[in-house]
XYZ file of C-alpha atoms in Angstrom:
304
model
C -23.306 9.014 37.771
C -19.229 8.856 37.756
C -19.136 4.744 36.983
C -21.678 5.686 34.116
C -19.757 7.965 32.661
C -16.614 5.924 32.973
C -18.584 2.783 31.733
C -19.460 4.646 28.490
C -15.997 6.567 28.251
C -14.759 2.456 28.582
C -17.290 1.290 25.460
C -16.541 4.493 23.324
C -12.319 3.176 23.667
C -12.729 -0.516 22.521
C -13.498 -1.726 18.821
C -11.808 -4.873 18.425
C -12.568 -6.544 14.861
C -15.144 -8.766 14.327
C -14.033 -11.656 13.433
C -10.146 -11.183 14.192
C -8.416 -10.731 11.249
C -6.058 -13.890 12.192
C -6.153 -17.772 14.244
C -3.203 -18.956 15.852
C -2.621 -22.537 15.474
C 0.157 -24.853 16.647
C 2.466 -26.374 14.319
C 3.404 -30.756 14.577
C 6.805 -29.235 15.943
C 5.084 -27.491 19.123
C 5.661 -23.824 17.307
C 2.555 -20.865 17.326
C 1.983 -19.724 13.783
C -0.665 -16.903 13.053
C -2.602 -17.921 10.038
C -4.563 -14.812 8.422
C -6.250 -15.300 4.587
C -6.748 -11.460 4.585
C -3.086 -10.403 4.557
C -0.969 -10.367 1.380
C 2.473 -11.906 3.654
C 1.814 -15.665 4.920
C 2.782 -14.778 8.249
C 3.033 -18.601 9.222
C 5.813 -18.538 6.535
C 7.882 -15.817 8.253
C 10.673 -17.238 10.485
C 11.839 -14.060 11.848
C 8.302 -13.764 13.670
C 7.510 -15.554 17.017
C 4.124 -15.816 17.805
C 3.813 -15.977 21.274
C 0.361 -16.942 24.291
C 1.629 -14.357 26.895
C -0.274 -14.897 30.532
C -1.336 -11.802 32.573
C -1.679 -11.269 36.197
C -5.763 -10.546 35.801
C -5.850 -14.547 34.208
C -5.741 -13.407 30.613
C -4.138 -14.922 27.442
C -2.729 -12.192 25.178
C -1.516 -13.147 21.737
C 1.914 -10.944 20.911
C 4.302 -11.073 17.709
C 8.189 -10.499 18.082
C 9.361 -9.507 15.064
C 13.400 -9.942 14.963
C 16.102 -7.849 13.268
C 19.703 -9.026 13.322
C 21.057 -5.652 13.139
C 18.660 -4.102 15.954
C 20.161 -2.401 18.867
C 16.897 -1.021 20.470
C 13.709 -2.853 21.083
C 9.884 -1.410 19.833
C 7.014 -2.251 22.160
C 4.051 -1.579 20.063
C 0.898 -0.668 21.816
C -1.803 -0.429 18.776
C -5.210 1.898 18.885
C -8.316 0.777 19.606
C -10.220 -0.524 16.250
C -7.538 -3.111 15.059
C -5.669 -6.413 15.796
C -2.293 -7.921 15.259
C -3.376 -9.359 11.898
C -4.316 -5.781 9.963
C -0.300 -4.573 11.769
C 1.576 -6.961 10.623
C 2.906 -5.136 7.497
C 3.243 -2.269 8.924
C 5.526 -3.708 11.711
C 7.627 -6.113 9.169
C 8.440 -2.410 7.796
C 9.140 -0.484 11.019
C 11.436 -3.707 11.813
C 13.493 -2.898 8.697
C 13.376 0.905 7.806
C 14.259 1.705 12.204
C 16.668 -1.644 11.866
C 15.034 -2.571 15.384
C 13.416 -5.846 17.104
C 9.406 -5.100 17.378
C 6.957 -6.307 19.969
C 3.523 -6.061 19.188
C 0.633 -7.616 21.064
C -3.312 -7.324 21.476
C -5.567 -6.346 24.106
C -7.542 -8.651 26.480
C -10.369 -9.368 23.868
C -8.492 -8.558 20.561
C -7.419 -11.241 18.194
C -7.147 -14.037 19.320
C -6.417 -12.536 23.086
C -8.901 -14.119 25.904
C -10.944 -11.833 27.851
C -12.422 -8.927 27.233
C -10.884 -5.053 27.089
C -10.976 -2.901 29.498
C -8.278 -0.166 31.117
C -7.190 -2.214 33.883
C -6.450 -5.023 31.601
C -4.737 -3.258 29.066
C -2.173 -2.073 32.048
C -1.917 -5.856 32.619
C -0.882 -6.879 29.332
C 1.799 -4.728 28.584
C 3.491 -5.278 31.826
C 2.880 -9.236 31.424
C 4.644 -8.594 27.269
C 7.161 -6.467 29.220
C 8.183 -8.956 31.606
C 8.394 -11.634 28.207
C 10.990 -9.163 26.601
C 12.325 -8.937 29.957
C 12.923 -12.303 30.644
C 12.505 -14.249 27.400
C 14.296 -11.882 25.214
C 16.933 -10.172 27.690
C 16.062 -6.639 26.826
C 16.585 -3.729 29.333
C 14.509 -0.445 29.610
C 17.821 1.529 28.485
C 16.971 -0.460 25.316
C 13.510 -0.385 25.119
C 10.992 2.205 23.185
C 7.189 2.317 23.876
C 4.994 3.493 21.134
C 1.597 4.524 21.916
C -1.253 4.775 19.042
C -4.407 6.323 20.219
C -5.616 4.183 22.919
C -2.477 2.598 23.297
C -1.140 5.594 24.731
C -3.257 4.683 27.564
C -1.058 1.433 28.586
C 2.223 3.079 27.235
C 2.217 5.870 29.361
C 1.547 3.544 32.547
C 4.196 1.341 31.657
C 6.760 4.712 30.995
C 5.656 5.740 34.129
C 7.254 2.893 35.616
C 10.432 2.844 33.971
C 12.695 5.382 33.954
C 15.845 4.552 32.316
C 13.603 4.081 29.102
C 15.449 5.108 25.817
C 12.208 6.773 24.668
C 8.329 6.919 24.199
C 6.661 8.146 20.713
C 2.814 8.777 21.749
C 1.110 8.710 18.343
C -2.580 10.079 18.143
C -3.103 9.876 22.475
C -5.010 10.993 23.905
C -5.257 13.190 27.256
C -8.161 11.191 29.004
C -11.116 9.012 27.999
C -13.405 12.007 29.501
C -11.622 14.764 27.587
C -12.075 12.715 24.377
C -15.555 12.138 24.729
C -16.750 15.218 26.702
C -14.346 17.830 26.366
C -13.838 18.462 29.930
C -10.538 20.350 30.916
C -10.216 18.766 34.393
C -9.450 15.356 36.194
C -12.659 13.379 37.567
C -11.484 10.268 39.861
C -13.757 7.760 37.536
C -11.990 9.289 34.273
C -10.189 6.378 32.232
C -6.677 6.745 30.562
C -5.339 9.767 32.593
C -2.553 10.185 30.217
C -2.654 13.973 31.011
C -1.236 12.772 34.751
C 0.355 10.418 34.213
C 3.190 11.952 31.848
C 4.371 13.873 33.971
C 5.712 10.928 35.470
C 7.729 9.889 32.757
C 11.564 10.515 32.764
C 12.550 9.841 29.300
C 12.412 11.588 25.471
C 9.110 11.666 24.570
C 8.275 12.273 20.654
C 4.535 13.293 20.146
C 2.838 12.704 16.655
C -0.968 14.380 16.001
C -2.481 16.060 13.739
C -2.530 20.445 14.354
C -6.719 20.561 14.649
C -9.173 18.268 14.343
C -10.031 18.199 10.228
C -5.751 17.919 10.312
C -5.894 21.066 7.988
C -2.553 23.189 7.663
C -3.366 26.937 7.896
C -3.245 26.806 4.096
C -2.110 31.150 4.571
C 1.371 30.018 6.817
C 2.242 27.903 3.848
C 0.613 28.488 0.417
C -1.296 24.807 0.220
C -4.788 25.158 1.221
C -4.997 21.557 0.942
C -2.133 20.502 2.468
C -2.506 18.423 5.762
C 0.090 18.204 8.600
C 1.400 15.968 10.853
C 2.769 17.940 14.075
C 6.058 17.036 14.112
C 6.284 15.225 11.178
C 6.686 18.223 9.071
C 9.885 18.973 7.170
C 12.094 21.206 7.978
C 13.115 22.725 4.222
C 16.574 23.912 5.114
C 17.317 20.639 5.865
C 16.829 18.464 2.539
C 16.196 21.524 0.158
C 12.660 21.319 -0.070
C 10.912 24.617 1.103
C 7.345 23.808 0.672
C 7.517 19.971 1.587
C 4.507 19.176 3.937
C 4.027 15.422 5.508
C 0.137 14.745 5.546
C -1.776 13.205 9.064
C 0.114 9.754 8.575
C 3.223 10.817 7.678
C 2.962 10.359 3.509
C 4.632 13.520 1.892
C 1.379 15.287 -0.096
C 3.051 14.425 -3.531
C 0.895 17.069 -5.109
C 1.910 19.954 -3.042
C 5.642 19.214 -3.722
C 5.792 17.182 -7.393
C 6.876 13.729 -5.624
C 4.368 11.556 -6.125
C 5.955 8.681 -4.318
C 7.266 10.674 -1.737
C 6.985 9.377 2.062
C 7.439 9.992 5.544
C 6.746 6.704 7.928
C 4.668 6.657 11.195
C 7.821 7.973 12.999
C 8.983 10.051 10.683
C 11.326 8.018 8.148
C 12.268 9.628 5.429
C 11.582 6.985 2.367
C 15.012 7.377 0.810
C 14.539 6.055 -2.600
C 11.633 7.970 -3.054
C 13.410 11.577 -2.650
C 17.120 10.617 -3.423
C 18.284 10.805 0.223
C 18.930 7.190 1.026
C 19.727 7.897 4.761
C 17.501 10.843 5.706
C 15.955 9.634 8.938
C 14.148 10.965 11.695
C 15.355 10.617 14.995
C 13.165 8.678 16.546
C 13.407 9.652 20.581
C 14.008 13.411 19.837
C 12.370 13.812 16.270
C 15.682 15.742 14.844
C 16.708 15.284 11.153
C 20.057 12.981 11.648
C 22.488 15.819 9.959
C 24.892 13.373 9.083
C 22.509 11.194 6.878
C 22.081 14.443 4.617
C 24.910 15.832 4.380
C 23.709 18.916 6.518
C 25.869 19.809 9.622
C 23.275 22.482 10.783
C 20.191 19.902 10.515
């Protein structure tokens, strides 16, 4: 009864794309490009991007991107959630790269992409400690430099790899989830054939930890605590007004400011919390990204 369970808590986690959204081919000069005639950016074209064939202990062939900033200090591992590929995140990690001014590392699944094999728990754990060891040992970068980020099932293969590390500079667990079995059945306790036992396994973890979900399951804001029955939170994405002078300014699930509640249209917050500066008129207003604090000295707000 257990493995059953676990079997079909392992099918409900995995929706790769079919087809993947990209190929990667090798240039006359020996160099991977990913070739994708879905995405709006020729990512063969971009020469801050290394595409790279990663091998894992379990005999796998991940694909992973490395996405280069000259002025980055601190690392991103990206770990992405379970229904998309490298391909559909590349824009959204060209941006990240810029707007946190950091070096990215993104990668898919056993069985994603163009990734060999097929997905499962165990050989999620093996991929991102095979794309560790690459930044590790191709790119020189240090767990004191290093932040995991965790979407949804990627959570799953962050928090084993934070587990393991604990001079980390941080871990930002976006949509994760507790356990496979408390996603699909609502249980409140540990069963030994459960997949994913994030709920254990953080309390393992030594560094900051910034957590990103939605407050309830439609993402609904109590529309009584703050006058906009329609308005739709993020957690801890939500602004606090003292801070930049907007009282009633409420970030939505993703992190977009609801331009209706507060008469911005164009206003945005990013996955982790990025102010967009030139749509607000705070150029520097950022998010800290370990610890979620408003950076005081970006608006001119000692108290922040």
């Amino acid at each position: 009864m257990g493995c059953m369970v676990s079997r079909l808590a392992a099918k409900f986690a995995f929706f790769p794309p079919s087809p993947a959204t990209y190929q990667v081919k090798k240039r006359d000069d020996g160099r991977l490009v990913a070739v994708s005639s879905s995405m709006p950016i020729p990512l063969a074209d971009d020469g801050s991007l290394d595409v790279l064939l990663i091998d894992t202990k379990r005999g796998n062939k991940i694909v992973a991107f490395y996405l280069r900033n000259p002025y980055a200090r601190l690392t991103l591992l990206y770990s992405h959630g379970n229904a998309a590929d490298l391909g559909q995140l590349y824009d959204l990690f060209a941006q990240l790269k810029v707007n946190l001014k950091v070096n990215l590392m993104g990668y898919d699944y056993s069985g994603y992409g163009a990734s060999t094999g097929k997905p499962s728990e165990s050989n999620t754990y093996a991929d991102i400690e095979a794309v560790y060891e690459c930044l590790e040992t191709e790119y020189g970068v240090s767990q004191e430099d290093l932040i995991l980020y965790g979407q949804s099932v990627g959570s799953g293969p962050t928090l084993h790899l934070a587990a393991r590390l604990p001079r980390l500079r941080g871990v930002v667990l976006h949509s994760a989830i507790l356990s496979g079995l408390r996603v699909l059945c609502h249980v409140k306790f540990t069963l030994c054939f459960d997949i994913y036992k994030n709920v254990n396994k953080i309390q393992k973890v030594k560094c900051p930890v910034l957590v990103i979900h939605v407050l309830n399951v439609v993402g609904g804001l109590n529309a009584q605590n703050v006058g906009y029955p329609n308005a739709v939170p993020n957690v801890v994405g939500c602004l606090n007004a003292q801070k930049v002078g907007y009282p009633n300014a409420v970030p939505n699930a993703v992190g977009g400011l609801n331009a209706q509640k507060v008469g911005y249209p164009n206003a945005v917050l990013n996955v982790v919390g990025c102010l967009n500066a030139q749509k607000v008129g705070y150029p520097n207003a950022v998010l800290n990204v370990s610890f979620g604090g408003l950076n005081a000295q970006n608006v001119q707000d000692p108290a922040a």
